[in-house]
Amino acid sequence: MLGRLSPTFVNSRNIWCGGFVALAVGMGIFEYINRILHSQLGENLTLGIRKKLFSSMISKNIEWFDKKERAPGILSGMFQEDVSQLKGLTSQTYALILEATVCLLIGIALSFLNTWKMALVTRSVVPFLILGGMAEQIIFWNSVKNSTKQVKDNEDQLDPYDRANALLSDIIINYKTVISLGEKNVEFLLQKYQALLEEPKRIGIKQAHISGIIYGYSQCIRFLFVAFIFYLSSIFIFKYNDEPEDTYVGVYTLFIAAIGSGSLFSQLPSVSKSKQSANKIFEIIETHKKVKKDQRYGQVMNYQQKQIIQQGEIEFRNLSFKYPSRDKKVLNNFSLKIPMGCKVALVGHSGSGKSTIANLLLRLYDYEEGSILIDGNNLKDYDVKLLRNSIGYVMQEPLLFNISIKENIIYGNSEASDDQIKEVAEMANALQFIDDFSENQEHNPSKAFKLPQDQVMHEQQNEDQNIDTTILSQGFSKKCGLKGSLLSGGQKQRIAIARALIKDPKILILDEATSALDEQSQESFNIALEKAMIGRTSIVIAHRLSTIRNCDWICVLHHGKMVEQGTFQGLSDDEDSYFYKLKSGMEM
Ligand SMILES: Nc1ncnc2c1ncn2[C@@H]1O[C@H](COP(=O)(O)OP(=O)(O)OP(=O)(O)O)[C@@H](O)[C@H]1O
Ligand SMILES: [Mg+2]
C-alpha cells in the first residue's frame, strides 16, 4: 500500500505527523499549566473582590442598607453568584477564547501554505460566519435585557430573581414569626415566592431557546464548513488539477480553523454575563469610595483632627432631620444640652423620634439641618470609627451573633481581658444566668430532661471548649443561636448591655434596653446600671417609669419636637404636663 504513495508524500506525511504529535504534547502541557494558572488567578481574583465588596458594604451608611434592592438575600447572592461570574472575565473563558483564536489563526496560516486557492475561497466565507455569530449574540443579549427591563418597568424596579431572594431572606431571618403565624401564612408566602420565580423561569426558558440556537449554530457551522471544504477540494483536484496530497493537508488544516471558530462563538455569552455581574459589583465598590471620604473624616478640612471623645458632653442645636426614604421630618428643631456625666431620659409616644436621636449621634444617618456637638466639637469632625468606639449603644432590638456569649461580649472590644468580661457581665446583671448555663451542664448533663432546643445548646457547648474556666465559667462558651435565638429576650438584652460596656464608653445610650426584663430583674438591673452609668454621659430611652425615675433630666418628645423637659419630680408634680399624662400609660 505504501508503495503506491509518492516519496514526497511520505516525507511530508512524516513531517506533518511529527508536527501534530508535537502540537498534541504542547497542547497537553499548555492546557495543564493554563488550567492551574488560571484557576489560581480566578480564585485570587474572586477572593480579592469578595474582600473589597465586604469592606465597602460594611462601611456604608445605614440608609444604603434601607433600600429594597439591598435586602440581605440580594447582597449575599451577589457574593456568591455575581462574584463567581467574574471568573468568566478572566481565567477560563479568556484562555478558551485565546486557544480558539490561536487554533483559528494557525489553521488559516497552514491552509494558506498548502492550498492557498482553497484557503482563499473558504476564508471569504468566514466574515459572513462571524457576522452571523455576532448577530446571534446581539439578538440574545437584547432579548435578555428586554425581558428583564419589562419586569423592572412593571414592578418594584428589581430583577425578579433579586425580588425572590429578598423575600426568601426575609422569611429565613424571621422564620420564628413566619412559622408562628400559622400554616396559612406559610402557604401565602410560598405562593408569593413561587409567583416571583415564575418570571425568572419564563426568562430562563426563553434564554435557553436562544442560547440553544447559538450553540447549535456554532456546532452546525463547523460541519457545514467541512462539507463545503470537501466539495471545494474535489473541484480543485479534478478541475484545476491540484495535488491531492496538498489538498489533503489543506483540508485538515481548515478543519482546525473550523473548530477554532466554533469554540470562539460558544465562549462569548459567558463574557457578556460576567460583564453584567462586574457592573453590579463595581457600582458598589466605587460608590463606597465617595461615601467613605465624606463619612469617615467629616469635612475634609478637619481630616487631621480625628479626635476621641474626652468628656462626653453632648449638645443638640436646632436639629432637624428626615430619613432619606421619606419626606416627612421626624425631628424638628430639637435642642438639648447634656452636661458630662449626666443621665438624661428621652420619653415620648411611639414614633416621636427617640431612636432617631440615637441614630444621629452614632452617625448611622447624616443630618443636614442643625448640629450636634460633642465636647464642643462638631460631631462630623470626629472619625466615625473612633466616635462609635466611644459610644456604648444598646439598640431597641439588640441582635447577637451566632457565636459564643464571650465572643458576643468582646465584639465591642476584642482586646478585653477575661477579668473585664466578667466585670461587665456582672454590671449588666448577666453573670448569674451565664454561670447557670454551665452549672446545668456540669451537674446533670445526661439525666436532665432536655427540650430539643436545650439539646442543640448542649451540643454547641461541647463544640466550643476554649474558654479559660479559671475566670470565666463554661457558660460563656454557650452559642447564642441565629440572632441570639437560643436566649430569652431579657438574656439577650443583658448580653447586649455587657457588649456596650466592654468598650468603657464615655457615652452610653440605652434604647429600651430593659424592656424585656421582668420586674425583679429590672430592680436589680437598675442598681447595676446606676453603677455602670457613673462617670458616663447617658441617654436612656425607656417606657418604664422605674428606669427613668433615677435620671437627672427628662425630655419629652412629641412628633419630633421637644415639648417638655425637667426633673422627674418637677414634671410629675405638674398635673397639666404632657409627661403627667404620658406617665399614666407607662409600666412601672
Ligand atoms: N429607617 C427609617 N426610614 C424611614 N423612616 C423611619 C426609619 N426609622 C424610623 N422612621 C420613622 O421615623 C419616625 C421616628 O422613629 P423612631 O424610631 O425615632 O421612633 P421612636 O420614638 O424611637 O419610637 P418607639 O418608641 O416606637 O421606638 C417614625 O415615624 C418612623 O416611622
Ligand atoms: Mg425607638
Coordinates of C-alpha atoms in Angstrom, one line a residue, residues 176-424:
K176 CA -40.0 32.3 64.0
T177 CA -42.6 34.8 63.1
V178 CA -43.4 33.2 59.8
I179 CA -44.0 29.8 61.4
S180 CA -45.8 31.1 64.4
L181 CA -48.4 32.9 62.3
G182 CA -49.7 29.6 61.1
E183 CA -49.9 27.4 58.0
K184 CA -52.0 29.9 56.0
N185 CA -49.2 32.4 56.3
V186 CA -46.6 29.9 55.2
E187 CA -48.8 28.9 52.3
F188 CA -49.3 32.6 51.3
L189 CA -45.5 33.2 51.4
L190 CA -44.9 30.1 49.4
Q191 CA -47.3 31.2 46.7
K192 CA -45.7 34.6 46.7
Y193 CA -42.3 33.1 46.3
Q194 CA -43.5 30.8 43.5
A195 CA -45.1 33.7 41.7
L196 CA -41.8 35.6 41.9
L197 CA -39.9 32.7 40.5
E198 CA -42.4 32.4 37.5
E199 CA -40.8 35.4 35.8
P200 CA -37.2 34.2 36.0
K201 CA -38.4 30.8 34.9
R202 CA -40.0 32.3 31.8
I203 CA -36.9 34.3 31.1
G204 CA -34.7 31.2 31.7
I205 CA -36.7 29.2 29.2
K206 CA -36.5 32.0 26.6
Q207 CA -32.8 32.3 27.2
A208 CA -32.4 28.5 26.8
H209 CA -34.1 28.6 23.4
I210 CA -31.8 31.4 22.2
S211 CA -28.6 30.0 23.7
G212 CA -29.7 26.6 22.2
I213 CA -29.9 28.3 18.8
I214 CA -26.4 29.9 19.3
Y215 CA -24.7 26.8 20.4
G216 CA -26.5 24.7 17.8
Y217 CA -25.4 27.3 15.2
S218 CA -21.8 27.1 16.3
Q219 CA -21.8 23.3 16.1
C220 CA -23.7 23.3 12.8
I221 CA -21.3 25.8 11.3
R222 CA -18.3 23.5 11.7
F223 CA -19.8 20.7 9.8
L224 CA -21.3 22.9 7.1
F225 CA -17.8 24.2 6.7
V226 CA -16.4 20.7 6.5
A227 CA -18.9 19.8 3.8
F228 CA -18.0 23.0 1.9
I229 CA -14.3 22.1 2.1
F230 CA -14.8 18.6 0.8
Y231 CA -16.9 19.9 -2.0
L232 CA -14.3 22.6 -2.9
S233 CA -11.3 20.1 -2.6
S234 CA -12.9 17.8 -5.2
I235 CA -13.3 20.8 -7.5
F236 CA -9.7 21.9 -7.1
I237 CA -8.4 18.3 -7.6
F238 CA -10.4 17.4 -10.6
K239 CA -11.0 20.7 -12.3
Y240 CA -7.8 22.6 -11.6
N241 CA -5.5 19.5 -11.2
D242 CA -4.2 20.4 -7.8
E243 CA -2.0 17.9 -6.0
P244 CA -4.3 15.6 -3.9
E245 CA -1.6 15.5 -1.1
D246 CA -1.6 19.3 -0.7
T247 CA -5.3 19.3 -0.8
Y248 CA -5.5 16.5 1.9
V249 CA -3.2 18.6 4.2
G250 CA -5.1 21.7 3.4
V251 CA -8.5 20.1 4.3
Y252 CA -7.2 19.1 7.7
T253 CA -5.7 22.5 8.5
L254 CA -9.0 24.0 7.5
F255 CA -10.7 21.6 10.0
I256 CA -8.6 23.1 12.7
A257 CA -9.6 26.6 11.7
A258 CA -13.3 25.5 11.7
I259 CA -13.0 24.0 15.2
G260 CA -11.4 27.3 16.4
S261 CA -14.1 29.5 15.0
G262 CA -16.8 27.2 16.5
S263 CA -15.4 27.4 20.1
L264 CA -14.9 31.1 19.8
F265 CA -18.6 31.8 19.4
S266 CA -19.6 29.5 22.2
Q267 CA -17.5 31.4 24.8
L268 CA -18.9 34.9 24.0
P269 CA -22.1 34.6 26.1
S270 CA -20.2 33.9 29.4
V271 CA -18.1 37.1 28.8
S272 CA -21.3 39.2 28.4
K273 CA -22.8 37.7 31.5
S274 CA -19.6 38.3 33.5
K275 CA -19.7 42.0 32.4
Q276 CA -23.2 42.4 33.8
S277 CA -22.0 41.0 37.2
A278 CA -18.9 43.1 37.1
N279 CA -21.0 46.3 36.6
K280 CA -23.2 45.4 39.6
I281 CA -20.2 44.7 41.9
F282 CA -18.1 47.7 40.9
E283 CA -21.0 50.0 41.3
I284 CA -21.0 49.1 45.0
I285 CA -17.2 49.3 45.4
E286 CA -16.9 52.6 43.6
T287 CA -19.7 54.4 45.5
H288 CA -18.0 53.2 48.7
K289 CA -15.1 55.5 48.0
K290 CA -17.2 58.6 47.8
V291 CA -19.2 57.8 51.0
K292 CA -16.0 56.8 52.8
K293 CA -14.3 60.2 52.2
D294 CA -17.3 62.2 53.4
Q295 CA -18.3 59.9 56.2
R296 CA -15.1 58.8 58.0
Y297 CA -13.3 62.1 58.2
G298 CA -16.2 64.5 58.3
Q299 CA -15.4 67.7 56.5
V300 CA -12.3 67.4 54.5
M301 CA -10.6 70.4 56.2
N302 CA -10.8 68.6 59.5
Y303 CA -9.2 65.5 58.2
Q304 CA -6.3 65.7 60.6
Q305 CA -8.3 66.1 63.7
K306 CA -9.6 62.6 64.4
Q307 CA -10.4 63.5 68.0
I308 CA -11.5 61.0 70.5
I309 CA -14.2 61.9 73.0
Q310 CA -12.6 63.2 76.1
Q311 CA -15.5 64.1 78.4
G312 CA -18.8 63.2 76.8
E313 CA -20.7 66.5 76.9
I314 CA -23.4 66.4 74.2
E315 CA -25.3 69.3 72.7
F316 CA -28.1 69.1 70.0
R317 CA -28.6 72.5 68.4
N318 CA -31.7 73.1 66.3
L319 CA -31.5 69.6 64.9
S320 CA -34.0 68.7 62.1
F321 CA -33.9 65.5 60.2
K322 CA -35.8 63.4 57.8
Y323 CA -34.9 59.9 56.7
P324 CA -33.7 59.7 53.1
S325 CA -36.6 57.4 52.1
R326 CA -39.3 59.7 53.5
D327 CA -40.2 63.3 53.0
K328 CA -41.6 63.9 56.5
K329 CA -39.4 65.5 59.1
V330 CA -39.0 63.1 62.1
L331 CA -37.0 65.6 64.2
N332 CA -37.9 69.3 64.2
N333 CA -35.7 71.9 65.7
F334 CA -34.6 69.7 68.5
S335 CA -32.2 71.4 71.0
L336 CA -30.8 69.9 74.2
K337 CA -27.5 70.2 76.2
I338 CA -26.4 67.2 78.3
P339 CA -23.5 68.0 80.6
M340 CA -20.8 65.5 81.1
G341 CA -21.7 62.5 83.2
C342 CA -25.4 63.4 83.3
K343 CA -28.3 60.9 82.8
V344 CA -31.0 62.1 80.5
A345 CA -34.2 60.2 79.7
L346 CA -35.9 60.6 76.4
V347 CA -39.6 59.8 76.6
G348 CA -42.5 60.1 74.2
H349 CA -45.1 58.2 72.3
S350 CA -44.0 55.6 69.8
G351 CA -42.6 57.2 66.6
S352 CA -41.8 60.5 68.3
G353 CA -38.2 60.3 67.3
K354 CA -36.3 58.9 70.3
S355 CA -34.3 56.2 68.5
T356 CA -33.7 58.6 65.6
I357 CA -31.7 60.8 68.0
A358 CA -29.5 57.8 69.0
N359 CA -29.1 57.0 65.2
L360 CA -27.8 60.5 64.5
L361 CA -25.5 60.6 67.5
L362 CA -23.8 57.5 66.1
R363 CA -23.8 58.9 62.6
L364 CA -25.8 55.9 61.3
Y365 CA -27.6 58.6 59.3
D366 CA -26.4 62.1 58.4
Y367 CA -28.3 65.2 59.3
E368 CA -28.3 68.4 57.2
E369 CA -30.1 70.9 59.4
G370 CA -28.8 72.0 62.8
S371 CA -25.8 70.4 64.5
I372 CA -24.6 68.0 67.2
L373 CA -21.6 68.9 69.3
I374 CA -19.6 66.6 71.5
D375 CA -17.2 68.3 73.9
G376 CA -17.9 71.4 71.9
N377 CA -16.7 69.9 68.6
N378 CA -18.9 69.2 65.6
L379 CA -19.9 65.5 65.5
K380 CA -19.0 65.4 61.8
D381 CA -15.4 66.3 62.7
Y382 CA -14.9 63.1 64.6
D383 CA -13.6 60.0 62.9
V384 CA -16.6 57.8 62.7
K385 CA -14.8 54.7 63.8
L386 CA -13.4 56.4 66.9
L387 CA -16.7 58.1 67.6
R388 CA -18.5 54.8 67.6
N389 CA -15.9 53.3 69.8
S390 CA -16.5 55.9 72.4
I391 CA -20.3 55.4 72.5
G392 CA -21.9 52.3 74.0
Y393 CA -25.2 51.7 72.3
V394 CA -27.8 49.1 73.2
M395 CA -30.3 49.0 70.5
Q396 CA -34.0 48.7 70.8
E397 CA -33.9 45.2 69.3
P398 CA -30.4 44.0 70.3
L399 CA -29.0 41.4 68.0
L400 CA -26.5 38.8 68.9
F401 CA -24.4 36.8 66.5
N402 CA -24.4 33.0 66.4
I403 CA -21.1 32.8 68.3
S404 CA -20.4 32.2 72.0
I405 CA -21.6 34.6 74.7
K406 CA -17.9 35.6 75.3
E407 CA -17.4 36.4 71.7
N408 CA -20.6 38.4 71.6
I409 CA -19.4 40.5 74.5
I410 CA -15.9 41.1 73.2
Y411 CA -17.4 42.1 69.8
G412 CA -17.4 45.5 71.4
N413 CA -13.7 45.4 72.3
S414 CA -11.7 42.4 71.1
E415 CA -8.8 43.3 73.4
A416 CA -10.8 43.0 76.6
S417 CA -9.4 40.7 79.3
D418 CA -11.4 37.9 80.9
D419 CA -11.5 40.0 84.1
Q420 CA -13.1 42.8 82.2
I421 CA -15.6 40.4 80.6
K422 CA -16.6 39.1 83.9
E423 CA -16.9 42.6 85.3
V424 CA -19.2 43.9 82.6

